Amino acid sequence: MTDLQTSIGDFQFDNVFMNASGVRCYTEEDLDALAQSDAGTFVTKSATQAKRLGNPSPRYARLELGSINSMGLPNEGLDYYLNYALKFQEKHPGQWIFLSVAGLTMEENLAMAHTIEESDFNGLVEFNLSCPNVPGKPQTGYDFDRTKELLTNLFTFFTKPAGVKLPPYFDLAQFDQMAAILNQFPLQFVNSINSLGNGLMIDPETDTALIKPKGGFGGIGGAYAKPFALANVRAFSQRLDPKIQLIGTGGVTNGRDAYDLILAGASLVQVGTLLQEEGPAVFTRLSRELQAVMQTKGYTNLSDFKGQLKTQ
Ligand code: SIN
């Protein structure tokens, strides 16, 4: 039997796959469909305190090897997702989900953290420091001092299991600096990577940027992201305290891609663009494909190969 069970800290999951925040997790109906899929868990759309409509459309486009998006954090507001999570945990004891928050300011992040801290939510909280799509709001994850300040303020009062979602980094010095910061805090997980921020794609028929917001600039996901996701997961797995586990996100189009992220050190694998294109049934296919790769290698558990990347 090939087993896809995994865990983050004390939280056990039957399957290593889940959605990436932002994809098919906006409404209660979306979230119910994820809950009923073969995914091991799911994360809600990154929330702000108040409902947001996000950027003007078109704000998502399919590309040859993935997607470009500039959604701009459309979401129903924290209360909507928190209420859903509270109802979910009452109906499904022993099943853990992730609540994602993405405040546009430090104050908003801390206010949302207080609300969650004071609630009965018993899952994991993802602080999204890496949305590239809100005009005038740079990604916190690219500002090391700001990231440290936010985490310092957060952990003066926040006691629930938490992690951060990071943007991709491209220099080894950045991995060193960010890991040194993250290792100072009681994080359960680091989710790496968000989309490759601020790419641009052009429609050759009309010479027009494919999406409308920000003059066409948007986050790039899908197969384009795979080498960067692998490198970021690997680099952080080599630098983070082993108590901080990795969620690998980026570039999964088949079971082998997920296998590679696990080989690089991921304990959970998130699926974004592919889930957007194929819907929640994608988790059934990916699970089958990952199990087939593991069988070929003679592995029965993820721990047989997690983090075991060989180098020359
Ligand atoms: C968005 O809503 O613009 C995407 C969210 C993200 O990339 O974190």
Short mmCIF file of C-alpha atoms and ligand atoms in Angstrom, two decimals:
data_model
loop_
_atom_site.label_atom_id
_atom_site.label_comp_id
_atom_site.label_asym_id
_atom_site.label_seq_id
_atom_site.Cartn_x
_atom_site.Cartn_y
_atom_site.Cartn_z
CA MET A 1 0.00 0.00 0.00
CA THR A 2 1.30 3.45 -0.88
CA ASP A 3 0.41 5.96 1.77
CA LEU A 4 0.17 9.73 1.21
CA GLN A 5 -0.35 10.60 4.89
CA THR A 6 1.57 13.57 6.23
CA SER A 7 1.64 16.00 9.13
CA ILE A 8 2.52 19.55 10.13
CA GLY A 9 3.44 19.56 13.82
CA ASP A 10 0.66 17.66 15.59
CA PHE A 11 -1.78 18.06 12.69
CA GLN A 12 -2.26 14.84 10.69
CA PHE A 13 -3.51 14.77 7.10
CA ASP A 14 -4.56 11.72 5.05
CA ASN A 15 -3.29 13.19 1.79
CA VAL A 16 -0.33 15.43 0.96
CA PHE A 17 -2.22 17.61 -1.55
CA MET A 18 -4.23 20.77 -0.91
CA ASN A 19 -5.23 23.91 -2.79
CA ALA A 20 -3.08 27.02 -2.94
CA SER A 21 -4.87 29.96 -1.36
CA GLY A 22 -6.70 32.00 -3.94
CA VAL A 23 -7.71 29.08 -6.10
CA ARG A 24 -11.29 27.79 -5.85
CA CYS A 25 -11.53 28.76 -2.16
CA TYR A 26 -13.48 32.01 -2.34
CA THR A 27 -17.02 30.91 -1.47
CA GLU A 28 -18.54 28.36 0.90
CA GLU A 29 -19.45 26.29 -2.19
CA ASP A 30 -15.81 26.34 -3.36
CA LEU A 31 -14.63 25.32 0.10
CA ASP A 32 -17.23 22.53 0.39
CA ALA A 33 -16.04 21.15 -2.97
CA LEU A 34 -12.45 21.11 -1.71
CA ALA A 35 -13.57 19.42 1.51
CA GLN A 36 -15.28 16.70 -0.53
CA SER A 37 -12.29 16.18 -2.85
CA ASP A 38 -9.32 13.89 -2.28
CA ALA A 39 -7.23 16.82 -0.97
CA GLY A 40 -5.88 16.17 2.54
CA THR A 41 -6.86 19.63 3.73
CA PHE A 42 -7.57 23.07 2.26
CA VAL A 43 -6.91 26.75 2.81
CA THR A 44 -9.37 29.62 2.55
CA LYS A 45 -8.86 32.62 0.24
CA SER A 46 -6.45 35.09 1.85
CA ALA A 47 -8.69 37.41 3.82
CA THR A 48 -8.61 41.07 4.63
CA GLN A 49 -10.67 42.46 7.51
CA ALA A 50 -13.37 43.77 5.21
CA LYS A 51 -14.73 42.24 2.01
CA ARG A 52 -12.81 43.33 -1.12
CA LEU A 53 -13.84 43.20 -4.75
CA GLY A 54 -10.23 43.09 -5.94
CA ASN A 55 -8.82 44.38 -9.22
CA PRO A 56 -10.75 45.00 -12.45
CA SER A 57 -11.14 42.17 -14.98
CA PRO A 58 -9.67 40.56 -17.00
CA ARG A 59 -7.42 39.67 -14.07
CA TYR A 60 -6.54 36.03 -14.82
CA ALA A 61 -5.30 34.51 -18.07
CA ARG A 62 -4.20 31.04 -19.04
CA LEU A 63 -0.72 30.87 -20.56
CA GLU A 64 1.04 28.17 -22.53
CA LEU A 65 2.83 26.85 -19.42
CA GLY A 66 0.70 28.24 -16.61
CA SER A 67 -1.14 31.44 -15.76
CA ILE A 68 -0.86 35.13 -15.02
CA ASN A 69 -3.12 36.75 -12.42
CA SER A 70 -3.64 40.03 -10.71
CA MET A 71 -6.72 39.30 -8.64
CA GLY A 72 -5.93 41.95 -6.01
CA LEU A 73 -7.17 39.94 -3.02
CA PRO A 74 -10.89 39.75 -3.77
CA ASN A 75 -12.37 38.08 -0.70
CA GLU A 76 -15.44 38.00 1.51
CA GLY A 77 -13.66 39.34 4.59
CA LEU A 78 -12.17 37.52 7.58
CA ASP A 79 -15.48 36.92 9.42
CA TYR A 80 -16.87 34.95 6.47
CA TYR A 81 -13.89 32.54 6.36
CA LEU A 82 -13.56 32.32 10.14
CA ASN A 83 -17.26 31.48 10.48
CA TYR A 84 -16.92 28.85 7.76
CA ALA A 85 -13.89 27.35 9.54
CA LEU A 86 -15.70 27.27 12.89
CA LYS A 87 -18.70 25.51 11.33
CA PHE A 88 -16.37 23.11 9.48
CA GLN A 89 -14.45 22.09 12.58
CA GLU A 90 -17.68 21.46 14.47
CA LYS A 91 -18.95 19.18 11.69
CA HIS A 92 -15.61 17.46 11.06
CA PRO A 93 -13.78 16.92 14.33
CA GLY A 94 -10.22 15.73 13.75
CA GLN A 95 -9.96 17.39 10.32
CA TRP A 96 -7.75 20.46 10.24
CA ILE A 97 -7.88 23.32 7.79
CA PHE A 98 -5.88 26.47 7.12
CA LEU A 99 -7.17 30.02 7.41
CA SER A 100 -5.20 32.48 5.27
CA VAL A 101 -4.95 36.18 6.06
CA ALA A 102 -3.32 38.96 4.07
CA GLY A 103 -3.70 42.31 5.77
CA LEU A 104 -2.75 45.32 3.67
CA THR A 105 -1.00 46.91 6.64
CA MET A 106 0.75 45.66 9.77
CA GLU A 107 -2.17 46.96 11.85
CA GLU A 108 -4.69 45.04 9.76
CA ASN A 109 -2.66 41.82 10.08
CA LEU A 110 -2.41 42.22 13.84
CA ALA A 111 -6.11 43.06 14.18
CA MET A 112 -7.06 39.92 12.23
CA ALA A 113 -4.62 37.87 14.31
CA HIS A 114 -6.32 39.15 17.49
CA THR A 115 -9.74 38.12 16.12
CA ILE A 116 -8.46 34.63 15.31
CA GLU A 117 -6.62 34.32 18.62
CA GLU A 118 -9.81 35.16 20.51
CA SER A 119 -11.91 32.73 18.45
CA ASP A 120 -12.32 28.96 18.87
CA PHE A 121 -10.52 28.26 15.57
CA ASN A 122 -8.41 25.14 16.10
CA GLY A 123 -6.62 24.77 12.74
CA LEU A 124 -3.58 26.49 11.26
CA VAL A 125 -3.21 30.12 10.23
CA GLU A 126 -1.27 31.21 7.17
CA PHE A 127 -0.03 34.80 7.16
CA ASN A 128 0.31 35.63 3.48
CA LEU A 129 3.28 38.00 3.18
CA SER A 130 3.53 37.68 -0.57
CA CYS A 131 0.57 38.94 -2.57
CA PRO A 132 2.13 40.80 -5.51
CA ASN A 133 -1.11 42.24 -6.85
CA VAL A 134 -2.33 45.09 -4.67
CA PRO A 135 -1.40 48.41 -6.28
CA GLY A 136 0.78 50.51 -3.95
CA LYS A 137 1.33 47.67 -1.44
CA PRO A 138 4.74 46.01 -1.83
CA GLN A 139 5.10 42.40 -0.70
CA THR A 140 6.06 42.26 2.98
CA GLY A 141 8.17 39.16 2.30
CA TYR A 142 10.62 41.25 0.24
CA ASP A 143 11.13 43.66 3.14
CA PHE A 144 13.13 41.73 5.74
CA ASP A 145 12.93 44.39 8.47
CA ARG A 146 9.17 44.69 8.04
CA THR A 147 8.76 40.91 8.14
CA LYS A 148 10.71 40.72 11.39
CA GLU A 149 8.71 43.59 12.89
CA LEU A 150 5.41 41.96 11.95
CA LEU A 151 6.41 38.57 13.40
CA THR A 152 7.79 40.22 16.54
CA ASN A 153 4.51 42.05 17.12
CA LEU A 154 2.43 39.02 16.19
CA PHE A 155 4.09 36.61 18.58
CA THR A 156 3.73 38.91 21.56
CA PHE A 157 0.14 37.60 21.76
CA PHE A 158 -0.54 34.99 19.06
CA THR A 159 -0.46 31.41 20.34
CA LYS A 160 -2.26 29.45 17.61
CA PRO A 161 -0.33 27.28 15.13
CA ALA A 162 0.84 29.60 12.37
CA GLY A 163 3.04 29.92 9.32
CA VAL A 164 3.92 32.38 6.59
CA LYS A 165 3.49 32.29 2.83
CA LEU A 166 6.53 33.72 1.13
CA PRO A 167 7.34 35.08 -2.29
CA PRO A 168 10.09 33.41 -4.33
CA TYR A 169 13.65 34.50 -3.58
CA PHE A 170 16.38 34.44 -6.17
CA ASP A 171 19.62 34.90 -4.28
CA LEU A 172 21.23 32.63 -1.69
CA ALA A 173 21.84 35.64 0.57
CA GLN A 174 18.09 36.23 0.67
CA PHE A 175 17.47 32.65 1.82
CA ASP A 176 20.09 33.12 4.55
CA GLN A 177 18.58 36.40 5.74
CA MET A 178 14.96 35.29 5.67
CA ALA A 179 15.68 31.93 7.33
CA ALA A 180 17.62 33.69 10.10
CA ILE A 181 14.54 35.84 10.78
CA LEU A 182 12.00 33.01 10.59
CA ASN A 183 14.06 30.81 12.93
CA GLN A 184 13.51 33.35 15.72
CA PHE A 185 9.76 32.69 15.84
CA PRO A 186 7.50 29.79 16.86
CA LEU A 187 6.32 29.10 13.31
CA GLN A 188 4.87 25.70 12.44
CA PHE A 189 5.34 26.05 8.70
CA VAL A 190 6.65 28.12 5.84
CA ASN A 191 4.76 28.00 2.55
CA SER A 192 7.01 28.58 -0.42
CA ILE A 193 6.34 29.96 -3.05
CA ASN A 194 3.65 32.43 -4.00
CA SER A 195 3.49 33.35 -7.70
CA LEU A 196 6.49 34.82 -9.51
CA GLY A 197 5.43 38.42 -9.01
CA ASN A 198 4.96 41.04 -11.69
CA GLY A 199 5.40 39.18 -14.93
CA LEU A 200 3.92 40.53 -18.15
CA MET A 201 2.36 38.69 -21.09
CA ILE A 202 1.13 40.19 -24.35
CA ASP A 203 -1.64 39.12 -26.75
CA PRO A 204 0.13 38.89 -30.15
CA GLU A 205 -3.11 39.59 -32.07
CA THR A 206 -3.75 42.93 -30.39
CA ASP A 207 -0.34 43.89 -28.92
CA THR A 208 -2.20 44.34 -25.63
CA ALA A 209 -1.24 43.18 -22.15
CA LEU A 210 -3.22 40.01 -21.38
CA ILE A 211 -4.65 41.25 -18.08
CA LYS A 212 -5.99 44.68 -17.14
CA PRO A 213 -4.73 45.55 -13.62
CA LYS A 214 -1.37 47.26 -13.06
CA GLY A 215 -0.77 47.80 -16.77
CA GLY A 216 -0.71 44.03 -17.32
CA PHE A 217 1.71 43.05 -14.55
CA GLY A 218 0.72 39.95 -12.60
CA GLY A 219 1.86 36.87 -10.72
CA ILE A 220 3.03 33.94 -12.84
CA GLY A 221 2.04 30.42 -11.80
CA GLY A 222 2.03 26.92 -13.24
CA ALA A 223 4.95 25.09 -14.87
CA TYR A 224 6.97 28.34 -15.19
CA ALA A 225 7.26 28.36 -11.39
CA LYS A 226 8.51 24.80 -10.84
CA PRO A 227 12.31 25.35 -10.74
CA PHE A 228 11.89 28.33 -8.42
CA ALA A 229 9.48 26.48 -6.13
CA LEU A 230 11.90 23.57 -5.90
CA ALA A 231 14.85 25.83 -5.17
CA ASN A 232 12.99 27.82 -2.52
CA VAL A 233 11.69 24.72 -0.74
CA ARG A 234 15.13 23.12 -0.87
CA ALA A 235 16.94 26.27 0.29
CA PHE A 236 14.60 26.80 3.24
CA SER A 237 14.66 23.11 4.21
CA GLN A 238 18.45 23.45 4.52
CA ARG A 239 18.24 26.61 6.63
CA LEU A 240 15.11 26.47 8.79
CA ASP A 241 14.90 24.93 12.23
CA PRO A 242 13.54 21.39 11.62
CA LYS A 243 10.51 22.31 13.78
CA ILE A 244 9.41 24.64 10.94
CA GLN A 245 7.98 22.45 8.20
CA LEU A 246 7.65 23.33 4.55
CA ILE A 247 4.61 23.53 2.33
CA GLY A 248 5.71 23.34 -1.30
CA THR A 249 3.72 25.38 -3.80
CA GLY A 250 4.43 26.05 -7.45
CA GLY A 251 4.61 24.24 -10.74
CA VAL A 252 2.67 21.07 -10.00
CA THR A 253 1.17 19.66 -13.18
CA ASN A 254 1.60 15.95 -12.43
CA GLY A 255 2.52 13.50 -9.69
CA ARG A 256 6.23 13.69 -10.45
CA ASP A 257 6.21 17.44 -9.82
CA ALA A 258 4.75 16.79 -6.36
CA TYR A 259 7.31 14.02 -5.78
CA ASP A 260 10.07 16.52 -6.58
CA LEU A 261 8.73 19.10 -4.10
CA ILE A 262 8.63 16.41 -1.40
CA LEU A 263 12.16 15.31 -2.34
CA ALA A 264 13.19 18.96 -1.86
CA GLY A 265 11.64 18.91 1.64
CA ALA A 266 7.90 19.68 1.41
CA SER A 267 5.50 18.11 3.92
CA LEU A 268 2.38 19.31 2.10
CA VAL A 269 2.01 20.20 -1.58
CA GLN A 270 -0.30 22.97 -2.76
CA VAL A 271 -1.83 23.15 -6.21
CA GLY A 272 -2.80 26.49 -7.79
CA THR A 273 -3.01 26.96 -11.55
CA LEU A 274 -3.75 23.29 -12.26
CA LEU A 275 -6.62 23.29 -9.75
CA GLN A 276 -7.98 26.45 -11.34
CA GLU A 277 -7.94 24.77 -14.77
CA GLU A 278 -9.06 21.23 -13.84
CA GLY A 279 -11.16 21.59 -10.69
CA PRO A 280 -11.01 19.57 -7.45
CA ALA A 281 -10.95 16.20 -9.29
CA VAL A 282 -7.31 17.04 -10.00
CA PHE A 283 -6.41 15.79 -6.50
CA THR A 284 -7.53 12.28 -7.43
CA ARG A 285 -5.31 12.25 -10.53
CA LEU A 286 -2.31 13.77 -8.74
CA SER A 287 -2.62 11.29 -5.86
CA ARG A 288 -2.71 8.36 -8.30
CA GLU A 289 0.28 9.71 -10.23
CA LEU A 290 2.33 10.37 -7.09
CA GLN A 291 1.56 6.87 -5.80
CA ALA A 292 2.68 5.42 -9.15
CA VAL A 293 6.03 7.25 -8.92
CA MET A 294 6.49 6.04 -5.34
CA GLN A 295 5.70 2.45 -6.34
CA THR A 296 8.29 2.59 -9.14
CA LYS A 297 10.86 3.68 -6.56
CA GLY A 298 9.76 1.07 -4.01
CA TYR A 299 8.53 3.65 -1.49
CA THR A 300 5.43 3.19 0.67
CA ASN A 301 5.48 6.42 2.73
CA LEU A 302 6.39 10.04 2.09
CA SER A 303 9.01 9.80 4.83
CA ASP A 304 10.89 7.27 2.64
CA PHE A 305 12.01 10.12 0.37
CA LYS A 306 11.01 13.47 1.89
CA GLY A 307 14.04 15.80 1.84
CA GLN A 308 16.22 13.08 0.30
CA LEU A 309 17.29 15.07 -2.79
CA LYS A 310 20.65 13.90 -4.08
CA THR A 311 23.18 16.36 -5.47
CA GLN A 312 26.23 15.70 -7.60
C1 SIN B 1 -4.47 37.85 -5.39
O1 SIN B 1 -5.58 37.85 -4.84
O2 SIN B 1 -4.08 38.83 -6.06
C2 SIN B 1 -3.56 36.67 -5.27
C3 SIN B 1 -3.18 36.43 -3.88
C4 SIN B 1 -1.74 36.11 -3.71
O3 SIN B 1 -0.99 36.01 -4.68
O4 SIN B 1 -1.30 35.99 -2.56
#
